[in-house]
Short mmCIF file of C-alpha atoms in Angstrom, two decimals:
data_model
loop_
_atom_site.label_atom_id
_atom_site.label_comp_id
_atom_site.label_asym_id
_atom_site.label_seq_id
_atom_site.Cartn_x
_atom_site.Cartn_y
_atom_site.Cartn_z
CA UNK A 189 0.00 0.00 0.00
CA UNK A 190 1.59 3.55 -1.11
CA UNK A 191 2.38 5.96 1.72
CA UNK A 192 -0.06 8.41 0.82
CA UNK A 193 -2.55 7.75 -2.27
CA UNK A 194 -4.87 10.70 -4.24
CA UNK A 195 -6.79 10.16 -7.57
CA UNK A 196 -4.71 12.19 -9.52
CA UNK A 197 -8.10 12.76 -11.94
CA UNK A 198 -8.29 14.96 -13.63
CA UNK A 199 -11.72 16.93 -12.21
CA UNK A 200 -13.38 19.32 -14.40
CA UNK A 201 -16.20 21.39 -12.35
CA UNK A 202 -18.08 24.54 -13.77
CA UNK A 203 -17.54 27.50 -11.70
CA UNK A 204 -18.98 28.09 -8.45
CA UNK A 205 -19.13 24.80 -7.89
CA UNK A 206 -17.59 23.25 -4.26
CA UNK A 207 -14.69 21.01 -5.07
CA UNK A 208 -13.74 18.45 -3.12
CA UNK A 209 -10.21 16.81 -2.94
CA UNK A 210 -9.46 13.98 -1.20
CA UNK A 211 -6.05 11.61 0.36
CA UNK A 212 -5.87 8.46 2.36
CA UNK A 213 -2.47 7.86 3.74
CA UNK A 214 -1.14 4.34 5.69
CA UNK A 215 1.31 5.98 8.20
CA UNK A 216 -0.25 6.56 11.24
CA UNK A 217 2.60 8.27 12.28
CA UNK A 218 1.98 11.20 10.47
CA UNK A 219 0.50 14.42 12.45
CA UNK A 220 1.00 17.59 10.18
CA UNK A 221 -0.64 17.79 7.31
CA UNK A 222 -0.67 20.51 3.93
CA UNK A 223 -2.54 21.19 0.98
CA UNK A 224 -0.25 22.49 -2.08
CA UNK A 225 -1.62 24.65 -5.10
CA UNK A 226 1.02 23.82 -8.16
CA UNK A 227 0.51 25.35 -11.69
CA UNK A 228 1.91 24.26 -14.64
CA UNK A 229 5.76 23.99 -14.56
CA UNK A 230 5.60 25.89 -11.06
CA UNK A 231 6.74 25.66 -7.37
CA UNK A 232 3.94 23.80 -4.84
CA UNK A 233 1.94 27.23 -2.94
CA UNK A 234 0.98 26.65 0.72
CA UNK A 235 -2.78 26.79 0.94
CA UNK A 236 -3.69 24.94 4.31
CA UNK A 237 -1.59 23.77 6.97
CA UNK A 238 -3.27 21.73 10.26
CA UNK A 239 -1.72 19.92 13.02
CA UNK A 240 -3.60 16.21 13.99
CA UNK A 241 -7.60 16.22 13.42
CA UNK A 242 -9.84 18.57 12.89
CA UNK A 243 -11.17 21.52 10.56
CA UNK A 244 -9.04 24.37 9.69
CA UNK A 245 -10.97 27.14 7.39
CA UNK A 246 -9.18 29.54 5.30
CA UNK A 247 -11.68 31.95 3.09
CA UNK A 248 -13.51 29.71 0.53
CA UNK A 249 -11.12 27.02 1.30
CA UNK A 250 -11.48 24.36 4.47
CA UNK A 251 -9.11 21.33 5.40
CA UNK A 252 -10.27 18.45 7.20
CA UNK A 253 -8.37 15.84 8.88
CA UNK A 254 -9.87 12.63 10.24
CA UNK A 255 -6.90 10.53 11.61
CA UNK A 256 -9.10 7.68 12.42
CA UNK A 257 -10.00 6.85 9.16
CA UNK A 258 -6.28 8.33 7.77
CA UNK A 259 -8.27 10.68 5.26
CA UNK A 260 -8.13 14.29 5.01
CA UNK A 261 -9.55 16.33 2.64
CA UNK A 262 -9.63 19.69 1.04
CA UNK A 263 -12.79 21.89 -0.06
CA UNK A 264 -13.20 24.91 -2.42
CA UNK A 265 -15.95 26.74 -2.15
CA UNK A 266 -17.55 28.97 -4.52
CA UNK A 267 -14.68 27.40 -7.18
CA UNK A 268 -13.30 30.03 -9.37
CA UNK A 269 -11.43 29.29 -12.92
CA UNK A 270 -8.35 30.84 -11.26
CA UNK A 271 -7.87 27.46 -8.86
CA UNK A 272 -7.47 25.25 -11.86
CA UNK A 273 -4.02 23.55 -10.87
CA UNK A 274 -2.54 20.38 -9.21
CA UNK A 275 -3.80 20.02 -6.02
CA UNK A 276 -1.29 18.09 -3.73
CA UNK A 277 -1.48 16.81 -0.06
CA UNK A 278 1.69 16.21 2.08
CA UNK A 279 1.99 14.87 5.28
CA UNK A 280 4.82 14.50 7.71
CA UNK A 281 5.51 12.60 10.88
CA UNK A 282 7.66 15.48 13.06
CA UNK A 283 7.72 18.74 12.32
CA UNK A 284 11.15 19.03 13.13
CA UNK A 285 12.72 17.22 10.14
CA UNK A 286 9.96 18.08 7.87
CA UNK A 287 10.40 15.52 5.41
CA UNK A 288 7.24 15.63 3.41
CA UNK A 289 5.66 12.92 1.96
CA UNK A 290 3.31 13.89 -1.36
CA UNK A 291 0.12 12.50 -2.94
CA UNK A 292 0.57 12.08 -6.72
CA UNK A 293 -1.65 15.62 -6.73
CA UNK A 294 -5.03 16.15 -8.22
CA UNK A 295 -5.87 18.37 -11.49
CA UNK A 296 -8.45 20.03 -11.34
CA UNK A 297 -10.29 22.53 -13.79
CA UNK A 298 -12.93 24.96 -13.12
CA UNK A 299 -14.57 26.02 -16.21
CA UNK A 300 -16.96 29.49 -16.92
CA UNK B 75 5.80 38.65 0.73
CA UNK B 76 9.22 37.00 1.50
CA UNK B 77 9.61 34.20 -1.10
CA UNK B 78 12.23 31.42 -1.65
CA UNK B 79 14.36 32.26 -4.94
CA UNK B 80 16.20 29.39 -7.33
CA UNK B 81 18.39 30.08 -10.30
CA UNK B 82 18.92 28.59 -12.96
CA UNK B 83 15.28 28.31 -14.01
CA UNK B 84 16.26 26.00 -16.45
CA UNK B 85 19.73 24.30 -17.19
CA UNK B 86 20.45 22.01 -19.92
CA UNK B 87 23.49 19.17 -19.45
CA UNK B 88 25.42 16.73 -20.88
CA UNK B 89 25.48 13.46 -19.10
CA UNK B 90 28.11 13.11 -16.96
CA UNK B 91 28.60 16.99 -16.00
CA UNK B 92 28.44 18.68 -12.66
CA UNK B 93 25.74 20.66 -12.13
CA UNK B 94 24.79 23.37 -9.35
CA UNK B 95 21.73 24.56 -8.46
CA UNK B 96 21.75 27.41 -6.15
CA UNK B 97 18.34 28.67 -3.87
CA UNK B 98 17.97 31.80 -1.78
CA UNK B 99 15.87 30.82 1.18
CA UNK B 100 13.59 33.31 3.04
CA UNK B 101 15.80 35.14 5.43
CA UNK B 102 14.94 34.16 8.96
CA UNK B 103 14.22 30.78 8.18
CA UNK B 104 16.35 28.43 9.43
CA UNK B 105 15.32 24.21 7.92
CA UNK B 106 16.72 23.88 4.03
CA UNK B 107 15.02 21.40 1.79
CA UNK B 108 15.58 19.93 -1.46
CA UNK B 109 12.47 17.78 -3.56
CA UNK B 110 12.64 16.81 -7.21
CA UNK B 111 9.72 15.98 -9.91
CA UNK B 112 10.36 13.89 -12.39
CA UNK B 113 7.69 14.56 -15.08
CA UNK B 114 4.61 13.51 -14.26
CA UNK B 115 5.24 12.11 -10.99
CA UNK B 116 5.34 13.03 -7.21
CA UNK B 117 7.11 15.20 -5.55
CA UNK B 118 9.70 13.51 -3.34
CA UNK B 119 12.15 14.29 -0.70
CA UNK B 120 15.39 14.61 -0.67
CA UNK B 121 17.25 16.30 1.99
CA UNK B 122 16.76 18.56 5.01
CA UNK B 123 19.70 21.00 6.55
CA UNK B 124 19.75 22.48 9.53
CA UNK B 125 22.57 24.21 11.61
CA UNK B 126 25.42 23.49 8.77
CA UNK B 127 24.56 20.04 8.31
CA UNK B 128 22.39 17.25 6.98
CA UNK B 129 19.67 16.39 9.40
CA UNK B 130 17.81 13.68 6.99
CA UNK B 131 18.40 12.52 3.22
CA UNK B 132 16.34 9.94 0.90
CA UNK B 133 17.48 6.80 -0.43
CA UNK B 134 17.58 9.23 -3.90
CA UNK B 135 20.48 11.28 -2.22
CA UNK B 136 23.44 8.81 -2.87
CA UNK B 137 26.94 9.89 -3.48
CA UNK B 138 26.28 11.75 -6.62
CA UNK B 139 24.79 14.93 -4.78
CA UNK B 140 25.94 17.06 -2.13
CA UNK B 141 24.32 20.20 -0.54
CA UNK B 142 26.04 23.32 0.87
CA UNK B 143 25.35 26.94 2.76
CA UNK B 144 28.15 28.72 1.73
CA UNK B 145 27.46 31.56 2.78
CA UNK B 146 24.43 33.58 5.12
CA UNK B 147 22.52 33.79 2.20
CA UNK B 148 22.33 30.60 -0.38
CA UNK B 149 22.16 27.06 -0.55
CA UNK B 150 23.16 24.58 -3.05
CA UNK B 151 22.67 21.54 -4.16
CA UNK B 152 25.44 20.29 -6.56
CA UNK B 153 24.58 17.03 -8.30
CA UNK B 154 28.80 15.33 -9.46
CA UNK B 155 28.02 13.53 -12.42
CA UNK B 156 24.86 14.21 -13.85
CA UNK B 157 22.82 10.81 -15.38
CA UNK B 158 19.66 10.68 -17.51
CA UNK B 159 17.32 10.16 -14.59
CA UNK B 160 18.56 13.34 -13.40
CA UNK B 161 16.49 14.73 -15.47
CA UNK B 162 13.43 16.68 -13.45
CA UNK B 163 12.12 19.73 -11.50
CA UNK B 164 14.30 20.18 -8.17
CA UNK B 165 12.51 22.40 -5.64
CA UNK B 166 14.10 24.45 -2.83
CA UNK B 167 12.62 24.84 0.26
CA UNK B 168 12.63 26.54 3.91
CA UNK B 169 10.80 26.47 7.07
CA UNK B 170 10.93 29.03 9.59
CA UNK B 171 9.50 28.37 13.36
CA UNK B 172 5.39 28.06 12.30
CA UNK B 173 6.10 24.79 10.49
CA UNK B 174 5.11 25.69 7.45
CA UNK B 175 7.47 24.65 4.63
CA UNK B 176 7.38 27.17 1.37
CA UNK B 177 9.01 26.09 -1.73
CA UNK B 178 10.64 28.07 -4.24
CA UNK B 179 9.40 27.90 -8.32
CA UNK B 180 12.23 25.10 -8.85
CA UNK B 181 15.07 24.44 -11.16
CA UNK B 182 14.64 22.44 -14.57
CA UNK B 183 17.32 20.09 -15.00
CA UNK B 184 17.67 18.14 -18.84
CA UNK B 185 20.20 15.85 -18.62
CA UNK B 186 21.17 15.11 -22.17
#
């Protein structure tokens, strides 16, 4: 079983739609976990970062983190044709070393 | 907004040559990363570097690459003798005391 699995799609929406974006991981180790915006031939952008389980909410974006079920998810609301990109979730056990370990990232398109 | 700066954007190399990639992290961060993409596939660790020296490394980071601060300001990673499956994206990254790790827009290395 991979570390850290995500349907790498891709998911076309129309806009204003809510996206949801979803990884399962195996580790139960890990206890931070990010959500990464990546364009096209670009660097990974921090969009959400949480600490164990739980909802974090961040404008039209919210994180959620269920460790008992080692899923967490990411949700766009109001979905705007400017958040087409990658979509990728890393994890880590410490957050001292800070080695991340990525999904294979989501594409996602949001068209007018 | 402090940001995490790599140069070259793109280098282009003949097997077997050295290559250096250089990355300016954000100033009052202290945790250095490296992570490579190979086309079309995850992002994946390979080395953290704190206080002057290598705190954790990948199976990926054998002899063949080496990382330095020379200075207050940058950080390299030099890769000895280049091979094929060089080839890829290599991200910079830094971490300052939140946690949160930003990455820089990443070097494009074509190993020829």
């Amino acid at each position: 079983q991979k570390e850290v699995e995500q349907d790498p799609g891709p998911l076309s929406v129309p806009e204003g739609a809510i996206v949801s974006l979803n990884c399962t991981y195996s580790n139960s180790a890990f206890q931070y976990f990010m959500w990464y915006r990546q364009y096209s031939r670009k660097g990974p952008e921090l969009l959400m970062y949480t600490y164990s389980s739980g909802n974090k909410e961040d404008g039209r974006f919210t994180a959620q983190v269920d460790k008992s079920s080692k899923y967490i998810s990411l949700f766009i609301r109001d979905s705007q044709p400017s958040d087409s990109a990658t979509y990728l979730c890393a994890m880590s056990q410490i957050q001292g070393a800070q080695k991340l370990v990525f999904g294979q990232g989501t594409r996602l398109t949001i068209n007018p | 907004e402090p940001e995490v700066t790599q140069t070259p954007s793109h280098q282009v190399t003949q097997m077997g040559q050295e290559v250096i990639l250089r990355c300016v992290p954000i100033s009052n961060h202290l945790y250095f990363y490296w992570y490579r993409q190979i086309l079309g596939q995850k992002v994946e660790f390979l080395v953290s570097f704190y206080n002057n020296e290598i705190s954790e490394k990948s199976e990926i980071f054998d002899d063949q690459f080496s990382v330095e601060r020379p200075d207050g300001s940058n950080f390299t990673l030099k890769i000895r003798s280049t091979k094929l499956e060089d080839s890829a994206m290599y991200f910079c990254a830094s971490r300052g005391d939140t946690g949160e790790l930003f990455f820089g827009e990443g070097s494009r290395l074509t190993v020829l």
